[in-house]
C-alpha cells in the first residue's frame, strides 16, 4: 500500500497468468512455460522466501511419458535404474527407474529462469478468477488465475494418512546401498502399515524415513527418530551427521464427493485439486501432466483453459476409483497390523503391473488380474467379507 497525502493507494499489478503458490505444481508449470516461451507474461506468488519448501519429490520413471521425462530431466537431482522392496515374507528388486527432485535444487535451477516472474514473501488472502489480494493490500489482476496453494482438508473428501519423518545424513564411510529401498516393511508394524524408505543420494549420503499408513495424523517426532536410528544401527549406519530433516502427512483418499469439492470459482492444480496418486499421496506425475496440458492450451490460444483443467481433474478422479477402493480395503477392511499384507501382495505382481499401479494406467482386465492376484491361492490378505464391506462403505 502506498500512502500519498493521507490517501492510501492500493498497488495494482497486471499479468496474463497468475499462479498462486510457489510449490511443486506451480514450479513445474512455470518451468514448462519458460522452456516454451521466453516472453510469456506470468507471475508466481509465494508466501515464503523460496520455491518448493523443504521436500524431496520422488517418482517412478514409468509414471510419466518419455517426452515428459525429457523436459523434466534438467530438474532431476538423483536417478537410479532399479529399486527394492522388503516384506516380512520376501524381498525383491524391481528393474525400473526411480528419480528424486530435491526442492533446494529446484529453487536454484528455476530462479535464474523465472526470477522476474516471482513475488516472494507475499501471502494471498483473497482470490477469485480475476483478481488476487495480498496481505499488504496489493491487488493482482490477471486474465487467468490458477490456485496451486497446496493441500487443504475438505468435508467433501474422506481421507486416511500417510505420515512420515525422515532424516538426511552424511556418513563417514560408504553405506554400500546401490539403489533405493522404497519399502522395508520387515520392521515392526505399529500404527498401521509401516515401512522404512531409504534413498542413497551419494555413496555416503542417505535419506531414511519412517512411514506409516495410519488412521490418524499425529506424529511423535522423537519416537520416529528413535526408530530410524534403531534401523540405521541394524544396517551398520552409525557414524554420521544429520544434515536435514523432513516431515509430512499426506492424505490417502478413501472416498468423496469430488464434483462438489472441485466446484470452485478459481481453477486448482496440484494438491489443492487433490491431483495425486490415491494410494501414495504423491503428486509429481500429475503436476507434470497438468503443466503439459496448461502450456498446450496457453500456446494454442485456447479459451477453454479453465474448463480443460476441470475436465482433467474430474476424469482423473473417475479413473482412480479402483485405487480408492484398494485404499478402503487397506484402511477399512484390514486390521492396522495386517495392512502390510495388501502391499506385500501388490509386489508379487509382474513388474509391468507394478509400474501400472504407480502410473494409474490399469485397463479393466488388469484391474481384474490385480484383484485375482491379491486373492491368489484363496488366501487373501484380508477376509473377503471385510473387503466387500470396506469397498461399498459410504462415508
Ligand atoms: C515431506 C513431503 C515429502 C513428499 N514427497 C513426495 C514425493 O516424494 N513424491 C511426490 O510426488 N509427492 C511427494 N509429496 C506429496 C506432494 O507431492 C507434495 O506435497 C507437493 O509439494 C504438492 O505440490 P503442490 O504444488 O500441490 O503444493 P505445495 O508444494 O505444498 O505448494 C503450495 C505452495 O503454496 C504456498 N502457499 C500456501 N498458501 C499460500 C498463500 N496464502 N499465499 C501464497 N502462497 C501460499 C505454500 O507456501 C507452498 O509453497 C511429499 C509431501 C511432503 C510434505
Tab-separated table of C-alpha atoms and ligand atoms in Angstrom:
chain	number	residue	atom	x	y	z
A	1	UNK	CA	0.000	0.000	0.000
A	2	UNK	CA	1.410	3.459	-0.920
A	3	UNK	CA	0.377	6.428	1.287
A	4	UNK	CA	0.015	9.747	-0.524
A	5	UNK	CA	-1.311	12.934	1.107
A	6	UNK	CA	-3.270	10.914	3.686
A	7	UNK	CA	-4.793	8.698	0.985
A	8	UNK	CA	-3.826	5.033	0.861
A	9	UNK	CA	-3.238	3.999	-2.749
A	10	UNK	CA	-3.548	0.336	-3.470
A	11	UNK	CA	-0.734	-1.014	-5.604
A	12	UNK	CA	-2.100	-2.950	-8.585
A	13	UNK	CA	-0.153	-5.405	-10.722
A	14	UNK	CA	-1.473	-6.773	-14.017
A	15	UNK	CA	-0.418	-10.051	-15.563
A	16	UNK	CA	-1.739	-12.566	-18.072
A	17	UNK	CA	-1.420	-15.634	-15.836
A	18	UNK	CA	-1.247	-15.640	-12.053
A	19	UNK	CA	-0.131	-18.871	-10.357
A	20	UNK	CA	-0.995	-18.704	-6.672
A	21	UNK	CA	1.605	-20.583	-4.582
A	22	UNK	CA	5.190	-21.481	-5.488
A	23	UNK	CA	5.236	-25.212	-4.694
A	24	UNK	CA	5.770	-28.272	-6.867
A	25	UNK	CA	2.835	-27.905	-9.296
A	26	UNK	CA	3.481	-24.211	-9.723
A	27	UNK	CA	7.251	-24.657	-10.269
A	28	UNK	CA	6.771	-27.320	-12.936
A	29	UNK	CA	4.212	-25.174	-14.721
A	30	UNK	CA	6.458	-22.094	-14.557
A	31	UNK	CA	9.438	-24.119	-15.783
A	32	UNK	CA	7.432	-25.535	-18.686
A	33	UNK	CA	6.111	-22.086	-19.670
A	34	UNK	CA	9.624	-20.625	-19.621
A	35	UNK	CA	11.036	-23.542	-21.660
A	36	UNK	CA	8.422	-22.995	-24.355
A	37	UNK	CA	8.273	-19.193	-24.440
A	38	UNK	CA	10.815	-16.717	-23.127
A	39	UNK	CA	8.451	-13.731	-23.068
A	40	UNK	CA	5.144	-15.105	-21.788
A	41	UNK	CA	3.682	-12.826	-19.100
A	42	UNK	CA	3.059	-14.746	-15.850
A	43	UNK	CA	3.542	-14.307	-12.123
A	44	UNK	CA	4.063	-16.833	-9.309
A	45	UNK	CA	3.075	-15.545	-5.860
A	46	UNK	CA	4.585	-17.402	-2.895
A	47	UNK	CA	4.127	-16.651	0.800
A	48	UNK	CA	7.567	-17.978	1.807
A	49	UNK	CA	11.001	-16.859	0.669
A	50	UNK	CA	11.847	-19.808	-1.574
A	51	UNK	CA	10.261	-22.078	-4.153
A	52	UNK	CA	9.123	-25.579	-3.195
A	53	UNK	CA	9.555	-25.616	0.591
A	54	UNK	CA	11.679	-28.400	2.082
A	55	UNK	CA	10.963	-31.599	0.147
A	56	UNK	CA	12.437	-34.450	-1.812
A	57	UNK	CA	9.933	-35.316	-4.527
A	58	UNK	CA	10.368	-38.797	-5.962
A	59	UNK	CA	8.675	-40.648	-8.805
A	60	UNK	CA	8.973	-43.809	-10.863
A	61	UNK	CA	10.398	-43.318	-14.366
A	62	UNK	CA	7.342	-45.139	-15.736
A	63	UNK	CA	4.941	-42.632	-14.093
A	64	UNK	CA	5.376	-40.170	-16.962
A	65	UNK	CA	5.924	-40.377	-20.726
A	66	UNK	CA	9.367	-40.313	-22.381
A	67	UNK	CA	8.809	-36.799	-23.692
A	68	UNK	CA	7.762	-35.605	-20.235
A	69	UNK	CA	10.847	-37.228	-18.715
A	70	UNK	CA	12.944	-35.402	-21.274
A	71	UNK	CA	11.672	-31.932	-20.365
A	72	UNK	CA	11.763	-32.711	-16.636
A	73	UNK	CA	15.303	-34.162	-16.742
A	74	UNK	CA	17.274	-30.954	-16.060
A	75	UNK	CA	15.419	-30.639	-12.734
A	76	UNK	CA	16.119	-34.202	-11.541
A	77	UNK	CA	18.655	-34.365	-8.700
A	78	UNK	CA	19.113	-38.158	-8.385
A	79	UNK	CA	18.298	-41.165	-10.602
A	80	UNK	CA	18.518	-44.914	-10.114
A	81	UNK	CA	17.929	-47.746	-12.606
A	82	UNK	CA	16.247	-50.053	-10.107
A	83	UNK	CA	14.734	-50.111	-6.646
A	84	UNK	CA	13.956	-52.622	-3.893
A	85	UNK	CA	11.145	-53.641	-1.583
A	86	UNK	CA	11.372	-55.793	1.552
A	87	UNK	CA	8.416	-57.525	3.225
A	88	UNK	CA	8.253	-59.995	6.110
A	89	UNK	CA	7.934	-62.924	3.661
A	90	UNK	CA	10.199	-61.849	0.777
A	91	UNK	CA	12.275	-59.102	-0.799
A	92	UNK	CA	12.528	-58.098	-4.427
A	93	UNK	CA	14.495	-55.858	-6.768
A	94	UNK	CA	12.378	-54.121	-9.402
A	95	UNK	CA	14.330	-53.288	-12.547
A	96	UNK	CA	12.572	-49.975	-13.158
A	97	UNK	CA	13.942	-46.471	-12.692
A	98	UNK	CA	13.320	-44.158	-9.745
A	99	UNK	CA	14.102	-40.427	-9.515
A	100	UNK	CA	14.190	-37.610	-6.980
A	101	UNK	CA	13.984	-33.837	-7.274
A	102	UNK	CA	15.326	-32.019	-4.209
A	103	UNK	CA	13.380	-28.798	-3.649
A	104	UNK	CA	16.567	-26.832	-2.963
A	105	UNK	CA	17.886	-27.878	-6.406
A	106	UNK	CA	14.569	-26.938	-7.976
A	107	UNK	CA	14.727	-23.483	-6.410
A	108	UNK	CA	18.329	-22.944	-7.530
A	109	UNK	CA	17.749	-24.154	-11.088
A	110	UNK	CA	14.495	-22.265	-11.557
A	111	UNK	CA	15.398	-18.895	-10.086
A	112	UNK	CA	17.786	-17.795	-12.869
A	113	UNK	CA	14.997	-18.590	-15.342
A	114	UNK	CA	11.951	-17.134	-13.605
A	115	UNK	CA	13.398	-14.589	-11.189
A	116	UNK	CA	11.420	-11.698	-12.664
A	117	UNK	CA	8.192	-13.754	-12.545
A	118	UNK	CA	8.158	-14.500	-8.792
A	119	UNK	CA	6.873	-12.497	-5.823
A	120	UNK	CA	8.209	-13.967	-2.554
A	121	UNK	CA	7.029	-13.234	0.999
A	122	UNK	CA	3.613	-12.419	-0.453
A	123	UNK	CA	0.656	-14.099	1.163
A	124	UNK	CA	-2.607	-14.202	-0.796
A	125	UNK	CA	-5.663	-13.645	1.381
A	126	UNK	CA	-8.319	-13.406	-1.321
A	127	UNK	CA	-8.637	-14.946	-4.762
A	128	UNK	CA	-11.290	-15.024	-7.447
A	129	UNK	CA	-10.976	-15.727	-11.165
A	130	UNK	CA	-9.975	-12.126	-11.976
A	131	UNK	CA	-8.024	-10.807	-9.014
A	132	UNK	CA	-5.865	-11.813	-6.045
A	133	UNK	CA	-5.340	-9.713	-2.955
A	134	UNK	CA	-2.176	-9.867	-0.873
A	135	UNK	CA	-1.806	-9.274	2.872
A	136	UNK	CA	-0.116	-5.908	2.213
A	137	UNK	CA	-3.148	-4.780	0.178
A	138	UNK	CA	-1.580	-5.244	-3.272
A	139	UNK	CA	-4.063	-6.306	-5.944
A	140	UNK	CA	-3.036	-8.584	-8.778
A	141	UNK	CA	-5.318	-8.618	-11.803
A	142	UNK	CA	-4.903	-11.454	-14.282
A	143	UNK	CA	-6.639	-12.897	-17.345
A	144	UNK	CA	-6.166	-16.395	-15.928
A	145	UNK	CA	-5.744	-17.315	-12.261
A	146	UNK	CA	-4.686	-20.767	-11.081
A	147	UNK	CA	-4.736	-21.816	-7.451
A	148	UNK	CA	-1.709	-24.009	-6.631
A	149	UNK	CA	-1.593	-23.239	-2.895
A	150	UNK	CA	-1.308	-26.857	-1.784
A	151	UNK	CA	-3.466	-29.290	0.126
A	152	UNK	CA	-6.285	-28.140	2.359
A	153	UNK	CA	-8.702	-30.577	4.039
A	154	UNK	CA	-12.333	-30.712	2.901
A	155	UNK	CA	-15.522	-32.138	4.385
A	156	UNK	CA	-16.345	-33.499	0.915
A	157	UNK	CA	-13.462	-35.971	0.929
A	158	UNK	CA	-12.757	-38.886	3.323
A	159	UNK	CA	-9.097	-39.499	3.887
A	160	UNK	CA	-6.656	-41.545	5.912
A	161	UNK	CA	-2.990	-40.611	6.301
A	162	UNK	CA	0.473	-41.473	5.126
A	163	UNK	CA	2.732	-39.834	7.681
A	164	UNK	CA	6.492	-39.849	7.903
A	165	UNK	CA	9.588	-38.388	9.462
A	166	UNK	CA	12.898	-38.564	7.638
A	167	UNK	CA	16.498	-37.557	8.130
A	168	UNK	CA	19.148	-36.912	5.555
A	169	UNK	CA	22.548	-37.997	6.821
A	170	UNK	CA	26.178	-37.842	5.773
A	171	UNK	CA	28.033	-40.990	6.843
A	172	UNK	CA	31.754	-41.131	7.485
A	173	UNK	CA	32.109	-44.277	5.384
A	174	UNK	CA	30.142	-45.647	2.390
A	175	UNK	CA	26.748	-47.185	3.196
A	176	UNK	CA	27.039	-49.770	0.374
A	177	UNK	CA	23.418	-49.342	-0.703
A	178	UNK	CA	23.287	-49.150	-4.505
A	179	UNK	CA	19.604	-48.368	-5.085
A	180	UNK	CA	16.584	-47.127	-3.096
A	181	UNK	CA	14.623	-49.331	-0.721
A	182	UNK	CA	11.136	-47.946	-1.287
A	183	UNK	CA	9.558	-50.032	1.420
A	184	UNK	CA	11.289	-52.076	4.089
A	185	UNK	CA	8.209	-53.449	5.814
A	186	UNK	CA	10.152	-56.110	7.734
A	187	UNK	CA	10.087	-53.639	10.656
A	188	UNK	CA	7.527	-53.864	13.469
A	189	UNK	CA	4.039	-52.986	12.187
A	190	UNK	CA	2.986	-50.223	14.577
A	191	UNK	CA	0.315	-47.572	13.860
A	192	UNK	CA	-0.871	-49.175	10.585
A	193	UNK	CA	1.214	-50.202	7.583
A	194	UNK	CA	4.748	-49.214	8.494
A	195	UNK	CA	7.952	-49.257	6.481
A	196	UNK	CA	11.325	-47.572	6.237
A	197	UNK	CA	12.104	-45.702	2.997
A	198	UNK	CA	15.770	-45.231	2.123
A	199	UNK	CA	17.256	-43.238	-0.753
A	200	UNK	CA	21.028	-43.419	-1.332
A	201	UNK	CA	21.794	-39.941	-2.731
A	202	UNK	CA	25.574	-40.475	-2.884
A	203	UNK	CA	27.838	-43.252	-1.601
A	204	UNK	CA	27.851	-41.619	1.852
A	205	UNK	CA	24.610	-39.656	1.858
A	206	UNK	CA	21.226	-41.215	2.682
A	207	UNK	CA	17.635	-40.148	3.234
A	208	UNK	CA	15.986	-42.531	5.727
A	209	UNK	CA	12.266	-42.170	6.537
A	210	UNK	CA	9.910	-43.989	8.871
A	211	UNK	CA	6.493	-44.074	7.167
A	212	UNK	CA	3.105	-45.196	8.498
A	213	UNK	CA	-0.287	-45.632	6.783
A	214	UNK	CA	-2.384	-44.602	9.726
A	215	UNK	CA	-5.938	-43.658	10.728
A	216	UNK	CA	-4.664	-40.550	12.487
A	217	UNK	CA	-2.305	-37.708	11.644
A	218	UNK	CA	-0.400	-37.499	14.938
A	219	UNK	CA	3.377	-37.718	14.760
A	220	UNK	CA	5.624	-38.184	17.780
A	221	UNK	CA	8.786	-36.955	16.079
A	222	UNK	CA	11.149	-38.183	18.789
A	223	UNK	CA	9.689	-41.696	18.664
A	224	UNK	CA	10.054	-41.779	14.856
A	225	UNK	CA	13.645	-40.558	15.139
A	226	UNK	CA	14.476	-43.231	17.709
A	227	UNK	CA	13.067	-45.883	15.344
A	228	UNK	CA	15.052	-44.529	12.388
A	229	UNK	CA	18.252	-44.599	14.454
A	230	UNK	CA	17.491	-48.180	15.569
A	231	UNK	CA	17.001	-49.187	11.918
A	232	UNK	CA	20.225	-47.496	10.852
A	233	UNK	CA	22.119	-49.198	13.704
A	234	UNK	CA	20.936	-52.591	12.422
A	235	UNK	CA	22.231	-51.680	8.968
A	236	UNK	CA	25.607	-50.619	10.378
A	237	UNK	CA	24.986	-46.942	9.501
A	238	UNK	CA	26.283	-45.484	12.741
A	239	UNK	CA	28.858	-42.784	12.287
A	240	UNK	CA	27.007	-39.863	10.641
A	241	UNK	CA	25.888	-36.260	10.791
A	242	UNK	CA	22.225	-35.278	10.279
A	243	UNK	CA	22.082	-32.598	7.583
A	244	UNK	CA	18.350	-32.214	7.036
A	245	UNK	CA	15.005	-33.329	8.416
A	246	UNK	CA	11.749	-33.911	6.552
A	247	UNK	CA	8.267	-34.471	7.931
A	248	UNK	CA	4.970	-34.981	6.145
A	249	UNK	CA	1.357	-36.050	6.492
A	250	UNK	CA	-0.169	-36.863	3.122
A	251	UNK	CA	-3.857	-37.539	2.510
A	252	UNK	CA	-4.728	-41.053	1.356
A	253	UNK	CA	-8.060	-40.641	-0.371
A	254	UNK	CA	-10.775	-43.142	0.515
A	255	UNK	CA	-13.967	-41.693	-0.877
A	256	UNK	CA	-15.724	-38.441	-1.551
A	257	UNK	CA	-17.938	-36.090	-3.473
A	258	UNK	CA	-15.399	-34.711	-5.931
A	259	UNK	CA	-17.841	-32.746	-8.102
A	260	UNK	CA	-18.787	-30.704	-5.037
A	261	UNK	CA	-15.136	-30.427	-3.938
A	262	UNK	CA	-13.951	-29.158	-7.331
A	263	UNK	CA	-16.829	-26.740	-7.858
A	264	UNK	CA	-14.835	-23.556	-7.138
A	265	UNK	CA	-14.600	-20.260	-8.983
A	266	UNK	CA	-10.812	-20.459	-9.372
A	267	UNK	CA	-9.261	-23.448	-11.138
A	268	UNK	CA	-6.996	-25.547	-8.932
A	269	UNK	CA	-3.952	-27.674	-9.700
A	270	UNK	CA	-1.604	-29.823	-7.600
A	271	UNK	CA	-2.674	-30.992	-4.154
A	272	UNK	CA	-5.180	-28.132	-3.990
A	273	UNK	CA	-7.202	-30.156	-6.528
A	274	UNK	CA	-6.200	-33.477	-4.901
A	275	UNK	CA	-4.268	-34.371	-8.038
A	276	UNK	CA	-2.194	-37.146	-6.512
A	277	UNK	CA	-1.911	-40.921	-6.612
A	278	UNK	CA	-4.680	-42.036	-4.233
A	279	UNK	CA	-2.560	-44.754	-2.584
A	280	UNK	CA	0.737	-42.877	-2.207
A	281	UNK	CA	-0.396	-39.253	-1.959
A	282	UNK	CA	2.397	-38.420	-4.456
A	283	UNK	CA	1.563	-35.619	-6.860
A	284	UNK	CA	4.606	-35.129	-9.092
A	285	UNK	CA	3.351	-37.096	-12.136
A	286	UNK	CA	0.059	-35.190	-12.133
A	287	UNK	CA	1.974	-31.898	-11.831
A	288	UNK	CA	3.975	-32.823	-14.946
A	289	UNK	CA	0.817	-33.714	-16.870
A	290	UNK	CA	-1.092	-30.600	-15.874
A	291	UNK	CA	1.932	-28.436	-16.823
A	292	UNK	CA	1.803	-30.006	-20.283
A	293	UNK	CA	-1.939	-29.547	-20.544
A	294	UNK	CA	-1.927	-25.891	-19.482
A	295	UNK	CA	1.013	-24.866	-21.688
A	296	UNK	CA	-0.538	-26.664	-24.633
A	297	UNK	CA	-3.736	-24.632	-24.167
A	298	UNK	CA	-1.884	-21.355	-23.477
A	299	UNK	CA	0.285	-21.546	-26.565
A	300	UNK	CA	-2.521	-22.772	-28.790
A	301	UNK	CA	-4.540	-19.778	-27.580
A	302	UNK	CA	-7.408	-21.868	-26.262
A	303	UNK	CA	-10.196	-20.035	-24.470
A	304	UNK	CA	-11.115	-23.178	-22.611
A	305	UNK	CA	-8.231	-23.448	-20.131
A	306	UNK	CA	-10.438	-23.369	-17.050
A	307	UNK	CA	-12.830	-25.974	-18.444
A	308	UNK	CA	-9.937	-28.179	-19.559
A	309	UNK	CA	-8.265	-28.128	-16.145
A	310	UNK	CA	-11.555	-29.060	-14.503
A	311	UNK	CA	-12.191	-31.821	-17.007
A	312	UNK	CA	-8.692	-33.266	-16.436
A	313	UNK	CA	-9.287	-33.340	-12.670
A	314	UNK	CA	-12.729	-34.916	-12.946
A	315	UNK	CA	-11.519	-37.569	-15.386
A	316	UNK	CA	-8.574	-38.398	-13.115
A	317	UNK	CA	-10.897	-38.769	-10.146
A	318	UNK	CA	-13.162	-41.129	-12.096
A	319	UNK	CA	-10.228	-43.174	-13.365
A	320	UNK	CA	-8.874	-43.572	-9.830
A	321	UNK	CA	-11.920	-45.199	-8.239
A	322	UNK	CA	-10.099	-48.544	-8.328
A	323	UNK	CA	-7.284	-47.128	-6.145
A	324	UNK	CA	-9.702	-45.564	-3.690
A	325	UNK	CA	-11.362	-48.973	-3.432
A	326	UNK	CA	-7.944	-50.504	-2.627
A	327	UNK	CA	-7.446	-47.790	-0.012
A	328	UNK	CA	-10.796	-48.633	1.566
A	329	UNK	CA	-9.750	-52.280	1.698
A	330	UNK	CA	-6.462	-51.200	3.247
A	331	UNK	CA	-7.914	-48.909	5.908
A	332	UNK	CA	-11.429	-50.194	6.499
A	333	UNK	CA	-11.100	-53.889	5.601
A	334	UNK	CA	-7.814	-54.698	7.373
A	335	UNK	CA	-6.621	-54.613	10.949
A	336	UNK	CA	-3.834	-51.975	11.087
A	337	UNK	CA	-1.168	-54.607	11.830
A	338	UNK	CA	-2.256	-56.684	8.780
A	339	UNK	CA	-2.250	-53.794	6.265
A	340	UNK	CA	1.221	-54.680	5.036
A	341	UNK	CA	-0.227	-57.865	3.508
A	342	UNK	CA	-2.041	-55.874	0.810
A	343	UNK	CA	1.145	-54.140	-0.359
A	344	UNK	CA	3.104	-57.356	0.056
A	345	UNK	CA	0.639	-58.942	-2.362
A	346	UNK	CA	0.796	-55.997	-4.818
A	347	UNK	CA	4.553	-56.535	-5.038
A	348	UNK	CA	4.160	-60.197	-6.043
A	349	UNK	CA	2.646	-58.982	-9.347
A	350	UNK	CA	4.708	-58.826	-12.569
A	351	UNK	CA	6.905	-55.707	-12.863
A	352	UNK	CA	4.755	-54.307	-15.669
A	353	UNK	CA	1.654	-54.398	-13.438
A	354	UNK	CA	3.524	-52.823	-10.534
A	355	UNK	CA	4.602	-50.000	-12.863
A	356	UNK	CA	0.989	-49.561	-13.900
A	357	UNK	CA	-0.058	-49.482	-10.246
A	358	UNK	CA	2.075	-46.348	-9.791
A	359	UNK	CA	1.217	-44.760	-13.146
A	360	UNK	CA	-2.510	-45.440	-12.567
A	361	UNK	CA	-2.769	-46.993	-16.013
A	362	UNK	CA	-4.687	-50.216	-15.366
A	363	UNK	CA	-7.076	-51.458	-18.032
A	364	UNK	CA	-10.290	-53.154	-16.892
A	365	UNK	CA	-8.741	-56.615	-17.351
A	366	UNK	CA	-5.587	-55.640	-15.497
A	367	UNK	CA	-7.698	-54.465	-12.564
A	368	UNK	CA	-9.365	-57.885	-12.515
A	369	UNK	CA	-5.947	-59.561	-12.779
A	370	UNK	CA	-4.666	-57.453	-9.920
A	371	UNK	CA	-7.661	-58.324	-7.738
A	372	UNK	CA	-7.282	-62.011	-8.564
A	373	UNK	CA	-3.554	-61.700	-7.796
A	374	UNK	CA	-4.465	-60.268	-4.426
A	375	UNK	CA	-6.886	-63.093	-3.713
A	376	UNK	CA	-4.412	-65.654	-5.106
A	377	UNK	CA	-4.486	-69.179	-3.659
A	378	UNK	CA	-7.709	-68.476	-1.744
A	379	UNK	CA	-5.601	-66.919	0.991
A	380	UNK	CA	-6.482	-63.258	0.537
A	381	UNK	CA	-4.559	-60.789	2.661
A	382	UNK	CA	-7.878	-59.770	4.172
A	383	UNK	CA	-11.212	-61.605	4.683
A	384	UNK	CA	-13.396	-61.337	1.563
A	385	UNK	CA	-16.424	-60.282	3.657
A	386	UNK	CA	-14.359	-57.460	5.215
A	387	UNK	CA	-13.066	-56.428	1.800
A	388	UNK	CA	-16.585	-56.179	0.362
A	389	UNK	CA	-17.895	-54.209	3.348
A	390	UNK	CA	-14.953	-51.799	3.046
A	391	UNK	CA	-15.342	-51.377	-0.723
A	392	UNK	CA	-19.021	-50.448	-0.500
A	393	UNK	CA	-18.824	-48.401	2.734
A	394	UNK	CA	-20.205	-44.966	2.012
A	395	UNK	CA	-18.543	-42.296	4.159
B	1	LIG	C1	7.736	-34.006	3.200
B	1	LIG	C2	6.953	-34.369	1.945
B	1	LIG	C3	7.516	-35.245	1.013
B	1	LIG	C4	6.812	-35.576	-0.150
B	1	LIG	N1	7.381	-36.436	-1.043
B	1	LIG	C5	6.779	-36.628	-2.224
B	1	LIG	C6	7.414	-37.413	-3.226
B	1	LIG	O1	8.480	-38.000	-2.996
B	1	LIG	N2	6.815	-37.517	-4.453
B	1	LIG	C7	5.640	-36.899	-4.722
B	1	LIG	O2	5.156	-36.970	-5.866
B	1	LIG	N3	4.980	-36.235	-3.762
B	1	LIG	C8	5.513	-36.075	-2.523
B	1	LIG	N4	4.864	-35.358	-1.578
B	1	LIG	C9	3.457	-35.020	-1.780
B	1	LIG	C10	3.190	-33.845	-2.723
B	1	LIG	O3	3.664	-34.119	-3.997
B	1	LIG	C11	3.822	-32.584	-2.213
B	1	LIG	O4	3.110	-32.195	-1.083
B	1	LIG	C12	3.859	-31.443	-3.240
B	1	LIG	O5	4.717	-30.453	-2.745
B	1	LIG	C13	2.485	-30.866	-3.546
B	1	LIG	O6	2.649	-29.889	-4.528
B	1	LIG	P1	1.679	-28.623	-4.656
B	1	LIG	O7	2.307	-27.714	-5.623
B	1	LIG	O8	0.296	-29.073	-4.881
B	1	LIG	O9	1.691	-27.981	-3.205
B	1	LIG	P2	2.920	-27.412	-2.401
B	1	LIG	O10	4.201	-27.934	-2.921
B	1	LIG	O11	2.586	-27.627	-0.962
B	1	LIG	O12	2.905	-25.862	-2.748
B	1	LIG	C14	1.945	-24.967	-2.279
B	1	LIG	C15	2.647	-23.629	-2.147
B	1	LIG	O13	1.679	-22.615	-1.921
B	1	LIG	C16	2.195	-21.725	-0.961
B	1	LIG	N5	1.066	-21.055	-0.321
B	1	LIG	C17	0.126	-21.622	0.508
B	1	LIG	N6	-0.751	-20.694	0.902
B	1	LIG	C18	-0.386	-19.526	0.302
B	1	LIG	C19	-0.903	-18.200	0.347
B	1	LIG	N7	-1.981	-17.879	1.071
B	1	LIG	N8	-0.278	-17.243	-0.389
B	1	LIG	C20	0.815	-17.544	-1.165
B	1	LIG	N9	1.363	-18.793	-1.193
B	1	LIG	C21	0.773	-19.759	-0.485
B	1	LIG	C22	2.985	-22.617	0.003
B	1	LIG	O14	3.926	-21.899	0.766
B	1	LIG	C23	3.617	-23.604	-0.976
B	1	LIG	O15	4.888	-23.165	-1.417
B	1	LIG	C24	5.526	-35.032	-0.385
B	1	LIG	C25	4.967	-34.171	0.558
B	1	LIG	C26	5.664	-33.856	1.716
B	1	LIG	C27	5.002	-32.946	2.723
